[in-house]
Amino acid sequence: MVRLLRTVTFKVDEELKKKMSAVKINWSKYVRGAIRRRVKREKRRDAAEKLLESLKSGKHIAPKGFVNKTIREMREAR
């Protein structure tokens, strides 16, 4: 499968750019990973909020596999 990559641009101040240049890291790869982790965390947060809302409303319904998946993800994130 071919992944089509899109360009995202952001700005940093000159001092930070100099510090980044001194560190031998593939910044594009690092930022992509950081964004993936954040998106994943936000999705989990949203799912947890929906679950709490349903628990408060008395529905008490968790999506199938949600608890096991969440526990597994939390353990792997350690």
N, CA, C and O atoms as a CHARMM CRD file, in Angstrom:
* protein
*
  312
    1    1 MET  N      0.83900  -1.17100   0.00000 PROA 1      0.00000
    2    1 MET  CA     0.00000   0.00000   0.00000 PROA 1      0.00000
    3    1 MET  C      0.89300   1.24600   0.00000 PROA 1      0.00000
    4    1 MET  O      1.81700   1.36400   0.80500 PROA 1      0.00000
    5    2 VAL  N      0.60600   2.14500  -0.89200 PROA 2      0.00000
    6    2 VAL  CA     1.37200   3.38300  -1.00200 PROA 2      0.00000
    7    2 VAL  C      0.69700   4.44500  -0.14700 PROA 2      0.00000
    8    2 VAL  O     -0.50000   4.69800  -0.28700 PROA 2      0.00000
    9    3 ARG  N      1.45300   5.05200   0.72100 PROA 3      0.00000
   10    3 ARG  CA     0.91800   6.11600   1.57200 PROA 3      0.00000
   11    3 ARG  C      1.22900   7.45200   0.94100 PROA 3      0.00000
   12    3 ARG  O      2.37800   7.75200   0.61600 PROA 3      0.00000
   13    4 LEU  N      0.21000   8.23400   0.77500 PROA 4      0.00000
   14    4 LEU  CA     0.38400   9.56600   0.23300 PROA 4      0.00000
   15    4 LEU  C      0.66400  10.51000   1.39300 PROA 4      0.00000
   16    4 LEU  O     -0.17500  10.67100   2.28100 PROA 4      0.00000
   17    5 LEU  N      1.83000  11.13200   1.39100 PROA 5      0.00000
   18    5 LEU  CA     2.21000  12.03300   2.46900 PROA 5      0.00000
   19    5 LEU  C      1.85200  13.46000   2.10400 PROA 5      0.00000
   20    5 LEU  O      2.01100  13.87800   0.95700 PROA 5      0.00000
   21    6 ARG  N      1.37600  14.19300   3.07200 PROA 6      0.00000
   22    6 ARG  CA     1.04100  15.60400   2.91400 PROA 6      0.00000
   23    6 ARG  C      2.04900  16.42900   3.69400 PROA 6      0.00000
   24    6 ARG  O      2.63500  15.95700   4.66800 PROA 6      0.00000
   25    7 THR  N      2.24300  17.65400   3.26000 PROA 7      0.00000
   26    7 THR  CA     3.18100  18.55200   3.92300 PROA 7      0.00000
   27    7 THR  C      2.45300  19.37900   4.97000 PROA 7      0.00000
   28    7 THR  O      1.38500  19.93800   4.72000 PROA 7      0.00000
   29    8 VAL  N      3.05800  19.44200   6.14300 PROA 8      0.00000
   30    8 VAL  CA     2.57100  20.29600   7.22000 PROA 8      0.00000
   31    8 VAL  C      3.74300  21.17900   7.62600 PROA 8      0.00000
   32    8 VAL  O      4.85700  20.69300   7.82100 PROA 8      0.00000
   33    9 THR  N      3.49400  22.45400   7.75100 PROA 9      0.00000
   34    9 THR  CA     4.55300  23.39400   8.08500 PROA 9      0.00000
   35    9 THR  C      4.24600  24.05600   9.41800 PROA 9      0.00000
   36    9 THR  O      3.09200  24.37000   9.71200 PROA 9      0.00000
   37   10 PHE  N      5.27100  24.26400  10.21500 PROA 10     0.00000
   38   10 PHE  CA     5.12200  25.02300  11.45500 PROA 10     0.00000
   39   10 PHE  C      6.37000  25.85200  11.65900 PROA 10     0.00000
   40   10 PHE  O      7.41200  25.59000  11.05900 PROA 10     0.00000
   41   11 LYS  N      6.25600  26.83800  12.49500 PROA 11     0.00000
   42   11 LYS  CA     7.37300  27.75600  12.71500 PROA 11     0.00000
   43   11 LYS  C      7.92400  27.60700  14.12700 PROA 11     0.00000
   44   11 LYS  O      7.19000  27.36000  15.08300 PROA 11     0.00000
   45   12 VAL  N      9.23800  27.76500  14.22500 PROA 12     0.00000
   46   12 VAL  CA     9.92200  27.80800  15.51700 PROA 12     0.00000
   47   12 VAL  C     10.84100  29.01700  15.49300 PROA 12     0.00000
   48   12 VAL  O     11.23300  29.50000  14.43100 PROA 12     0.00000
   49   13 ASP  N     11.17200  29.49100  16.67300 PROA 13     0.00000
   50   13 ASP  CA    12.06400  30.65000  16.70500 PROA 13     0.00000
   51   13 ASP  C     13.49400  30.23000  16.34900 PROA 13     0.00000
   52   13 ASP  O     13.83100  29.04600  16.34100 PROA 13     0.00000
   53   14 GLU  N     14.31000  31.22200  16.05900 PROA 14     0.00000
   54   14 GLU  CA    15.67200  30.97800  15.57500 PROA 14     0.00000
   55   14 GLU  C     16.51100  30.19000  16.58600 PROA 14     0.00000
   56   14 GLU  O     17.27300  29.30100  16.20600 PROA 14     0.00000
   57   15 GLU  N     16.36800  30.51200  17.85400 PROA 15     0.00000
   58   15 GLU  CA    17.14000  29.82200  18.89200 PROA 15     0.00000
   59   15 GLU  C     16.79500  28.32600  18.93100 PROA 15     0.00000
   60   15 GLU  O     17.68300  27.47600  19.00300 PROA 15     0.00000
   61   16 LEU  N     15.50600  28.02500  18.88300 PROA 16     0.00000
   62   16 LEU  CA    15.09600  26.62500  18.89400 PROA 16     0.00000
   63   16 LEU  C     15.58800  25.90500  17.63900 PROA 16     0.00000
   64   16 LEU  O     16.02900  24.75800  17.71600 PROA 16     0.00000
   65   17 LYS  N     15.51700  26.55600  16.50900 PROA 17     0.00000
   66   17 LYS  CA    15.98700  25.95700  15.25800 PROA 17     0.00000
   67   17 LYS  C     17.47200  25.60300  15.35500 PROA 17     0.00000
   68   17 LYS  O     17.88400  24.54100  14.88800 PROA 17     0.00000
   69   18 LYS  N     18.27100  26.47500  15.95100 PROA 18     0.00000
   70   18 LYS  CA    19.69800  26.19200  16.13100 PROA 18     0.00000
   71   18 LYS  C     19.89600  24.98200  17.03500 PROA 18     0.00000
   72   18 LYS  O     20.73500  24.12400  16.76100 PROA 18     0.00000
   73   19 LYS  N     19.12300  24.91900  18.11000 PROA 19     0.00000
   74   19 LYS  CA    19.22500  23.78400  19.02700 PROA 19     0.00000
   75   19 LYS  C     18.79800  22.49200  18.34000 PROA 19     0.00000
   76   19 LYS  O     19.40400  21.44200  18.55400 PROA 19     0.00000
   77   20 MET  N     17.75500  22.56800  17.51400 PROA 20     0.00000
   78   20 MET  CA    17.30200  21.39200  16.77200 PROA 20     0.00000
   79   20 MET  C     18.38300  20.90800  15.81800 PROA 20     0.00000
   80   20 MET  O     18.58700  19.70400  15.66100 PROA 20     0.00000
   81   21 SER  N     19.07500  21.84600  15.18000 PROA 21     0.00000
   82   21 SER  CA    20.13000  21.48800  14.23400 PROA 21     0.00000
   83   21 SER  C     21.29500  20.78100  14.92300 PROA 21     0.00000
   84   21 SER  O     21.98100  19.96300  14.31000 PROA 21     0.00000
   85   22 ALA  N     21.51300  21.09600  16.18100 PROA 22     0.00000
   86   22 ALA  CA    22.62000  20.50200  16.93000 PROA 22     0.00000
   87   22 ALA  C     22.30900  19.06500  17.36300 PROA 22     0.00000
   88   22 ALA  O     23.21300  18.31600  17.73400 PROA 22     0.00000
   89   23 VAL  N     21.03500  18.68800  17.31500 PROA 23     0.00000
   90   23 VAL  CA    20.62600  17.34900  17.72200 PROA 23     0.00000
   91   23 VAL  C     20.41000  16.50900  16.47000 PROA 23     0.00000
   92   23 VAL  O     19.67900  16.90600  15.56200 PROA 23     0.00000
   93   24 LYS  N     21.04000  15.36500  16.43200 PROA 24     0.00000
   94   24 LYS  CA    20.94000  14.50100  15.24800 PROA 24     0.00000
   95   24 LYS  C     19.70300  13.61700  15.33600 PROA 24     0.00000
   96   24 LYS  O     19.78000  12.44700  15.71000 PROA 24     0.00000
   97   25 ILE  N     18.56200  14.20300  14.98200 PROA 25     0.00000
   98   25 ILE  CA    17.27500  13.50700  14.99500 PROA 25     0.00000
   99   25 ILE  C     16.58800  13.78000  13.67100 PROA 25     0.00000
  100   25 ILE  O     16.69900  14.87400  13.11800 PROA 25     0.00000
  101   26 ASN  N     15.87700  12.78300  13.16500 PROA 26     0.00000
  102   26 ASN  CA    15.02900  12.99000  12.00400 PROA 26     0.00000
  103   26 ASN  C     13.76000  13.66200  12.52900 PROA 26     0.00000
  104   26 ASN  O     12.83900  12.98600  12.98700 PROA 26     0.00000
  105   27 TRP  N     13.71700  14.97500  12.46100 PROA 27     0.00000
  106   27 TRP  CA    12.62900  15.72800  13.07000 PROA 27     0.00000
  107   27 TRP  C     11.27700  15.42300  12.43700 PROA 27     0.00000
  108   27 TRP  O     10.26500  15.41300  13.13700 PROA 27     0.00000
  109   28 SER  N     11.23800  15.17700  11.14800 PROA 28     0.00000
  110   28 SER  CA     9.97400  14.83900  10.49500 PROA 28     0.00000
  111   28 SER  C      9.39800  13.55100  11.07700 PROA 28     0.00000
  112   28 SER  O      8.21000  13.46700  11.38800 PROA 28     0.00000
  113   29 LYS  N     10.26500  12.55600  11.21600 PROA 29     0.00000
  114   29 LYS  CA     9.82800  11.27500  11.78000 PROA 29     0.00000
  115   29 LYS  C      9.37300  11.45100  13.22700 PROA 29     0.00000
  116   29 LYS  O      8.35600  10.89200  13.63800 PROA 29     0.00000
  117   30 TYR  N     10.13100  12.22800  13.99000 PROA 30     0.00000
  118   30 TYR  CA     9.79300  12.47000  15.38700 PROA 30     0.00000
  119   30 TYR  C      8.43200  13.15500  15.52600 PROA 30     0.00000
  120   30 TYR  O      7.60500  12.75000  16.34400 PROA 30     0.00000
  121   31 VAL  N      8.21200  14.18400  14.72800 PROA 31     0.00000
  122   31 VAL  CA     6.95100  14.93300  14.80000 PROA 31     0.00000
  123   31 VAL  C      5.78100  14.05800  14.36900 PROA 31     0.00000
  124   31 VAL  O      4.72000  14.10000  14.99000 PROA 31     0.00000
  125   32 ARG  N      5.96000  13.26000  13.30600 PROA 32     0.00000
  126   32 ARG  CA     4.88800  12.34700  12.88200 PROA 32     0.00000
  127   32 ARG  C      4.50400  11.40800  14.01500 PROA 32     0.00000
  128   32 ARG  O      3.32000  11.19000  14.27300 PROA 32     0.00000
  129   33 GLY  N      5.51000  10.84900  14.69400 PROA 33     0.00000
  130   33 GLY  CA     5.24400   9.94600  15.81800 PROA 33     0.00000
  131   33 GLY  C      4.53500  10.65100  16.95700 PROA 33     0.00000
  132   33 GLY  O      3.59900  10.10800  17.54300 PROA 33     0.00000
  133   34 ALA  N      4.98000  11.86500  17.27400 PROA 34     0.00000
  134   34 ALA  CA     4.35700  12.63100  18.35800 PROA 34     0.00000
  135   34 ALA  C      2.89900  12.94200  18.03100 PROA 34     0.00000
  136   34 ALA  O      2.03300  12.87100  18.90300 PROA 34     0.00000
  137   35 ILE  N      2.63400  13.28400  16.78100 PROA 35     0.00000
  138   35 ILE  CA     1.26300  13.59000  16.37000 PROA 35     0.00000
  139   35 ILE  C      0.40200  12.33300  16.44300 PROA 35     0.00000
  140   35 ILE  O     -0.73300  12.38900  16.91500 PROA 35     0.00000
  141   36 ARG  N      0.92800  11.20100  15.98300 PROA 36     0.00000
  142   36 ARG  CA     0.16800   9.94500  16.07100 PROA 36     0.00000
  143   36 ARG  C     -0.19500   9.61500  17.51700 PROA 36     0.00000
  144   36 ARG  O     -1.33000   9.24200  17.81200 PROA 36     0.00000
  145   37 ARG  N      0.78800   9.75600  18.42300 PROA 37     0.00000
  146   37 ARG  CA     0.52600   9.45700  19.83600 PROA 37     0.00000
  147   37 ARG  C     -0.54200  10.37900  20.40000 PROA 37     0.00000
  148   37 ARG  O     -1.41400   9.93900  21.14900 PROA 37     0.00000
  149   38 ARG  N     -0.47500  11.67100  20.03900 PROA 38     0.00000
  150   38 ARG  CA    -1.44500  12.62800  20.55800 PROA 38     0.00000
  151   38 ARG  C     -2.85300  12.35600  20.03100 PROA 38     0.00000
  152   38 ARG  O     -3.83100  12.43100  20.77500 PROA 38     0.00000
  153   39 VAL  N     -2.94300  12.04000  18.73700 PROA 39     0.00000
  154   39 VAL  CA    -4.24800  11.72300  18.14800 PROA 39     0.00000
  155   39 VAL  C     -4.83900  10.49100  18.82900 PROA 39     0.00000
  156   39 VAL  O     -6.02900  10.46400  19.14300 PROA 39     0.00000
  157   40 LYS  N     -4.01800   9.48200  19.05700 PROA 40     0.00000
  158   40 LYS  CA    -4.47100   8.26200  19.72700 PROA 40     0.00000
  159   40 LYS  C     -4.96700   8.57800  21.14100 PROA 40     0.00000
  160   40 LYS  O     -6.01000   8.07900  21.56300 PROA 40     0.00000
  161   41 ARG  N     -4.21700   9.40500  21.86700 PROA 41     0.00000
  162   41 ARG  CA    -4.59900   9.78600  23.22300 PROA 41     0.00000
  163   41 ARG  C     -5.93100  10.54300  23.22300 PROA 41     0.00000
  164   41 ARG  O     -6.78700  10.30000  24.07400 PROA 41     0.00000
  165   42 GLU  N     -6.09900  11.45400  22.27200 PROA 42     0.00000
  166   42 GLU  CA    -7.34600  12.22700  22.19400 PROA 42     0.00000
  167   42 GLU  C     -8.53200  11.33300  21.86100 PROA 42     0.00000
  168   42 GLU  O     -9.62400  11.53800  22.39000 PROA 42     0.00000
  169   43 LYS  N     -8.33500  10.35100  20.99800 PROA 43     0.00000
  170   43 LYS  CA    -9.41100   9.41400  20.67100 PROA 43     0.00000
  171   43 LYS  C     -9.82000   8.62300  21.91000 PROA 43     0.00000
  172   43 LYS  O    -11.00700   8.41500  22.15800 PROA 43     0.00000
  173   44 ARG  N     -8.82300   8.18100  22.69000 PROA 44     0.00000
  174   44 ARG  CA    -9.12600   7.44500  23.93000 PROA 44     0.00000
  175   44 ARG  C     -9.85200   8.34200  24.92300 PROA 44     0.00000
  176   44 ARG  O    -10.78600   7.90800  25.59800 PROA 44     0.00000
  177   45 ARG  N     -9.41600   9.60200  25.00700 PROA 45     0.00000
  178   45 ARG  CA   -10.06700  10.53800  25.92100 PROA 45     0.00000
  179   45 ARG  C    -11.52500  10.74700  25.52100 PROA 45     0.00000
  180   45 ARG  O    -12.41300  10.73300  26.37400 PROA 45     0.00000
  181   46 ASP  N    -11.76900  10.93800  24.23900 PROA 46     0.00000
  182   46 ASP  CA   -13.13500  11.12400  23.75400 PROA 46     0.00000
  183   46 ASP  C    -13.99300   9.89600  24.04000 PROA 46     0.00000
  184   46 ASP  O    -15.14500  10.01800  24.45600 PROA 46     0.00000
  185   47 ALA  N    -13.42100   8.70800  23.81200 PROA 47     0.00000
  186   47 ALA  CA   -14.16200   7.47600  24.07500 PROA 47     0.00000
  187   47 ALA  C    -14.47700   7.34400  25.56600 PROA 47     0.00000
  188   47 ALA  O    -15.57000   6.91800  25.93800 PROA 47     0.00000
  189   48 ALA  N    -13.51500   7.71100  26.41500 PROA 48     0.00000
  190   48 ALA  CA   -13.73800   7.64000  27.86400 PROA 48     0.00000
  191   48 ALA  C    -14.81600   8.63400  28.28700 PROA 48     0.00000
  192   48 ALA  O    -15.64700   8.31500  29.13800 PROA 48     0.00000
  193   49 GLU  N    -14.81600   9.82600  27.70900 PROA 49     0.00000
  194   49 GLU  CA   -15.84900  10.80600  28.04200 PROA 49     0.00000
  195   49 GLU  C    -17.23400  10.31200  27.63900 PROA 49     0.00000
  196   49 GLU  O    -18.19400  10.47500  28.39300 PROA 49     0.00000
  197   50 LYS  N    -17.34300   9.71100  26.45900 PROA 50     0.00000
  198   50 LYS  CA   -18.62700   9.16400  26.01400 PROA 50     0.00000
  199   50 LYS  C    -19.09900   8.06200  26.94400 PROA 50     0.00000
  200   50 LYS  O    -20.28400   7.97800  27.26900 PROA 50     0.00000
  201   51 LEU  N    -18.16700   7.21400  27.37300 PROA 51     0.00000
  202   51 LEU  CA   -18.51200   6.14600  28.29900 PROA 51     0.00000
  203   51 LEU  C    -19.00400   6.72100  29.61900 PROA 51     0.00000
  204   51 LEU  O    -20.01400   6.26700  30.15600 PROA 51     0.00000
  205   52 LEU  N    -18.29500   7.72300  30.14600 PROA 52     0.00000
  206   52 LEU  CA   -18.72500   8.33800  31.40500 PROA 52     0.00000
  207   52 LEU  C    -20.10300   8.98100  31.27100 PROA 52     0.00000
  208   52 LEU  O    -20.92600   8.89000  32.18300 PROA 52     0.00000
  209   53 GLU  N    -20.35300   9.62900  30.13700 PROA 53     0.00000
  210   53 GLU  CA   -21.66900  10.23400  29.92000 PROA 53     0.00000
  211   53 GLU  C    -22.76600   9.17500  29.92400 PROA 53     0.00000
  212   53 GLU  O    -23.83000   9.37800  30.50800 PROA 53     0.00000
  213   54 SER  N    -22.50100   8.03800  29.26800 PROA 54     0.00000
  214   54 SER  CA   -23.51500   6.98600  29.24400 PROA 54     0.00000
  215   54 SER  C    -23.70500   6.37000  30.62300 PROA 54     0.00000
  216   54 SER  O    -24.81900   5.99600  30.99000 PROA 54     0.00000
  217   55 LEU  N    -22.61900   6.26300  31.38900 PROA 55     0.00000
  218   55 LEU  CA   -22.74200   5.73800  32.74900 PROA 55     0.00000
  219   55 LEU  C    -23.55400   6.68400  33.62800 PROA 55     0.00000
  220   55 LEU  O    -24.37200   6.24700  34.43700 PROA 55     0.00000
  221   56 LYS  N    -23.31800   7.99000  33.45900 PROA 56     0.00000
  222   56 LYS  CA   -24.06300   8.97700  34.24600 PROA 56     0.00000
  223   56 LYS  C    -25.53500   8.99400  33.86900 PROA 56     0.00000
  224   56 LYS  O    -26.39200   9.23200  34.72000 PROA 56     0.00000
  225   57 SER  N    -25.83300   8.74500  32.60300 PROA 57     0.00000
  226   57 SER  CA   -27.22400   8.78200  32.15000 PROA 57     0.00000
  227   57 SER  C    -27.97300   7.49400  32.49400 PROA 57     0.00000
  228   57 SER  O    -29.18900   7.41000  32.32100 PROA 57     0.00000
  229   58 GLY  N    -27.24100   6.49800  32.98100 PROA 58     0.00000
  230   58 GLY  CA   -27.88500   5.24800  33.38400 PROA 58     0.00000
  231   58 GLY  C    -27.92500   4.19400  32.30200 PROA 58     0.00000
  232   58 GLY  O    -28.48400   3.11900  32.51600 PROA 58     0.00000
  233   59 LYS  N    -27.35000   4.46800  31.14900 PROA 59     0.00000
  234   59 LYS  CA   -27.35900   3.48500  30.06400 PROA 59     0.00000
  235   59 LYS  C    -26.41400   2.31500  30.36400 PROA 59     0.00000
  236   59 LYS  O    -26.70200   1.16900  30.01700 PROA 59     0.00000
  237   60 HSD  N    -25.30400   2.61400  31.00100 PROA 60     0.00000
  238   60 HSD  CA   -24.31700   1.60200  31.40200 PROA 60     0.00000
  239   60 HSD  C    -23.88500   0.70600  30.24900 PROA 60     0.00000
  240   60 HSD  O    -23.76200  -0.50700  30.42300 PROA 60     0.00000
  241   61 ILE  N    -23.65600   1.27800  29.08800 PROA 61     0.00000
  242   61 ILE  CA   -23.23700   0.49000  27.93100 PROA 61     0.00000
  243   61 ILE  C    -21.84900   0.94000  27.48800 PROA 61     0.00000
  244   61 ILE  O    -21.63400   2.09400  27.11700 PROA 61     0.00000
  245   62 ALA  N    -20.91900  -0.00500  27.53700 PROA 62     0.00000
  246   62 ALA  CA   -19.58100   0.25200  27.01000 PROA 62     0.00000
  247   62 ALA  C    -19.49400  -0.45900  25.66400 PROA 62     0.00000
  248   62 ALA  O    -19.99400  -1.57400  25.51900 PROA 62     0.00000
  249   63 PRO  N    -18.86900   0.17100  24.68600 PROA 63     0.00000
  250   63 PRO  CA   -18.72500  -0.49600  23.38800 PROA 63     0.00000
  251   63 PRO  C    -18.01900  -1.83100  23.55300 PROA 63     0.00000
  252   63 PRO  O    -17.12900  -1.97100  24.39200 PROA 63     0.00000
  253   64 LYS  N    -18.41800  -2.81400  22.74900 PROA 64     0.00000
  254   64 LYS  CA   -17.83800  -4.14900  22.84300 PROA 64     0.00000
  255   64 LYS  C    -16.31700  -4.08800  22.70300 PROA 64     0.00000
  256   64 LYS  O    -15.79700  -3.51300  21.74700 PROA 64     0.00000
  257   65 GLY  N    -15.61500  -4.67900  23.65600 PROA 65     0.00000
  258   65 GLY  CA   -14.16500  -4.74000  23.62600 PROA 65     0.00000
  259   65 GLY  C    -13.46800  -3.49500  24.14400 PROA 65     0.00000
  260   65 GLY  O    -12.23900  -3.46600  24.20800 PROA 65     0.00000
  261   66 PHE  N    -14.22300  -2.46100  24.51700 PROA 66     0.00000
  262   66 PHE  CA   -13.62700  -1.18900  24.93400 PROA 66     0.00000
  263   66 PHE  C    -12.74900  -1.34600  26.16900 PROA 66     0.00000
  264   66 PHE  O    -11.62500  -0.84600  26.19400 PROA 66     0.00000
  265   67 VAL  N    -13.24100  -2.02500  27.18000 PROA 67     0.00000
  266   67 VAL  CA   -12.49900  -2.14200  28.43700 PROA 67     0.00000
  267   67 VAL  C    -11.19800  -2.91100  28.20400 PROA 67     0.00000
  268   67 VAL  O    -10.13300  -2.46700  28.63400 PROA 67     0.00000
  269   68 ASN  N    -11.27600  -4.05500  27.53000 PROA 68     0.00000
  270   68 ASN  CA   -10.06200  -4.84500  27.28000 PROA 68     0.00000
  271   68 ASN  C     -9.06700  -4.06700  26.43500 PROA 68     0.00000
  272   68 ASN  O     -7.87100  -4.07000  26.72600 PROA 68     0.00000
  273   69 LYS  N     -9.54800  -3.40400  25.39700 PROA 69     0.00000
  274   69 LYS  CA    -8.66600  -2.64200  24.51900 PROA 69     0.00000
  275   69 LYS  C     -7.99000  -1.50700  25.29200 PROA 69     0.00000
  276   69 LYS  O     -6.79100  -1.27300  25.13900 PROA 69     0.00000
  277   70 THR  N     -8.75900  -0.80900  26.11400 PROA 70     0.00000
  278   70 THR  CA    -8.22200   0.31500  26.87100 PROA 70     0.00000
  279   70 THR  C     -7.16200  -0.15000  27.86300 PROA 70     0.00000
  280   70 THR  O     -6.10800   0.47300  27.98500 PROA 70     0.00000
  281   71 ILE  N     -7.43700  -1.23400  28.56400 PROA 71     0.00000
  282   71 ILE  CA    -6.46100  -1.76300  29.53000 PROA 71     0.00000
  283   71 ILE  C     -5.19200  -2.19300  28.80500 PROA 71     0.00000
  284   71 ILE  O     -4.08900  -1.92800  29.28300 PROA 71     0.00000
  285   72 ARG  N     -5.33400  -2.85700  27.65300 PROA 72     0.00000
  286   72 ARG  CA    -4.18200  -3.31000  26.88600 PROA 72     0.00000
  287   72 ARG  C     -3.34500  -2.11200  26.44000 PROA 72     0.00000
  288   72 ARG  O     -2.11800  -2.13300  26.54700 PROA 72     0.00000
  289   73 GLU  N     -4.00700  -1.07200  25.94000 PROA 73     0.00000
  290   73 GLU  CA    -3.28800   0.11900  25.47500 PROA 73     0.00000
  291   73 GLU  C     -2.56400   0.80300  26.62100 PROA 73     0.00000
  292   73 GLU  O     -1.43800   1.27000  26.45000 PROA 73     0.00000
  293   74 MET  N     -3.19400   0.86900  27.78900 PROA 74     0.00000
  294   74 MET  CA    -2.56100   1.50200  28.93300 PROA 74     0.00000
  295   74 MET  C     -1.31400   0.73100  29.36000 PROA 74     0.00000
  296   74 MET  O     -0.29500   1.33000  29.70300 PROA 74     0.00000
  297   75 ARG  N     -1.39700  -0.59600  29.33600 PROA 75     0.00000
  298   75 ARG  CA    -0.24300  -1.41300  29.71500 PROA 75     0.00000
  299   75 ARG  C      0.89300  -1.25000  28.72400 PROA 75     0.00000
  300   75 ARG  O      2.05600  -1.14500  29.11400 PROA 75     0.00000
  301   76 GLU  N      0.55600  -1.22800  27.43400 PROA 76     0.00000
  302   76 GLU  CA     1.59200  -1.08500  26.39800 PROA 76     0.00000
  303   76 GLU  C      2.24500   0.29600  26.42400 PROA 76     0.00000
  304   76 GLU  O      3.39900   0.44800  26.02300 PROA 76     0.00000
  305   77 ALA  N      1.50600   1.30200  26.89600 PROA 77     0.00000
  306   77 ALA  CA     2.02600   2.66700  26.92100 PROA 77     0.00000
  307   77 ALA  C      3.04100   2.88400  28.03800 PROA 77     0.00000
  308   77 ALA  O      3.75000   3.89100  28.03900 PROA 77     0.00000
  309   78 ARG  N      3.11800   1.96700  28.97400 PROA 78     0.00000
  310   78 ARG  CA     4.04800   2.12600  30.10400 PROA 78     0.00000
  311   78 ARG  C      5.46600   2.05400  29.67100 PROA 78     0.00000
  312   78 ARG  O      6.37000   2.16800  30.49800 PROA 78     0.00000
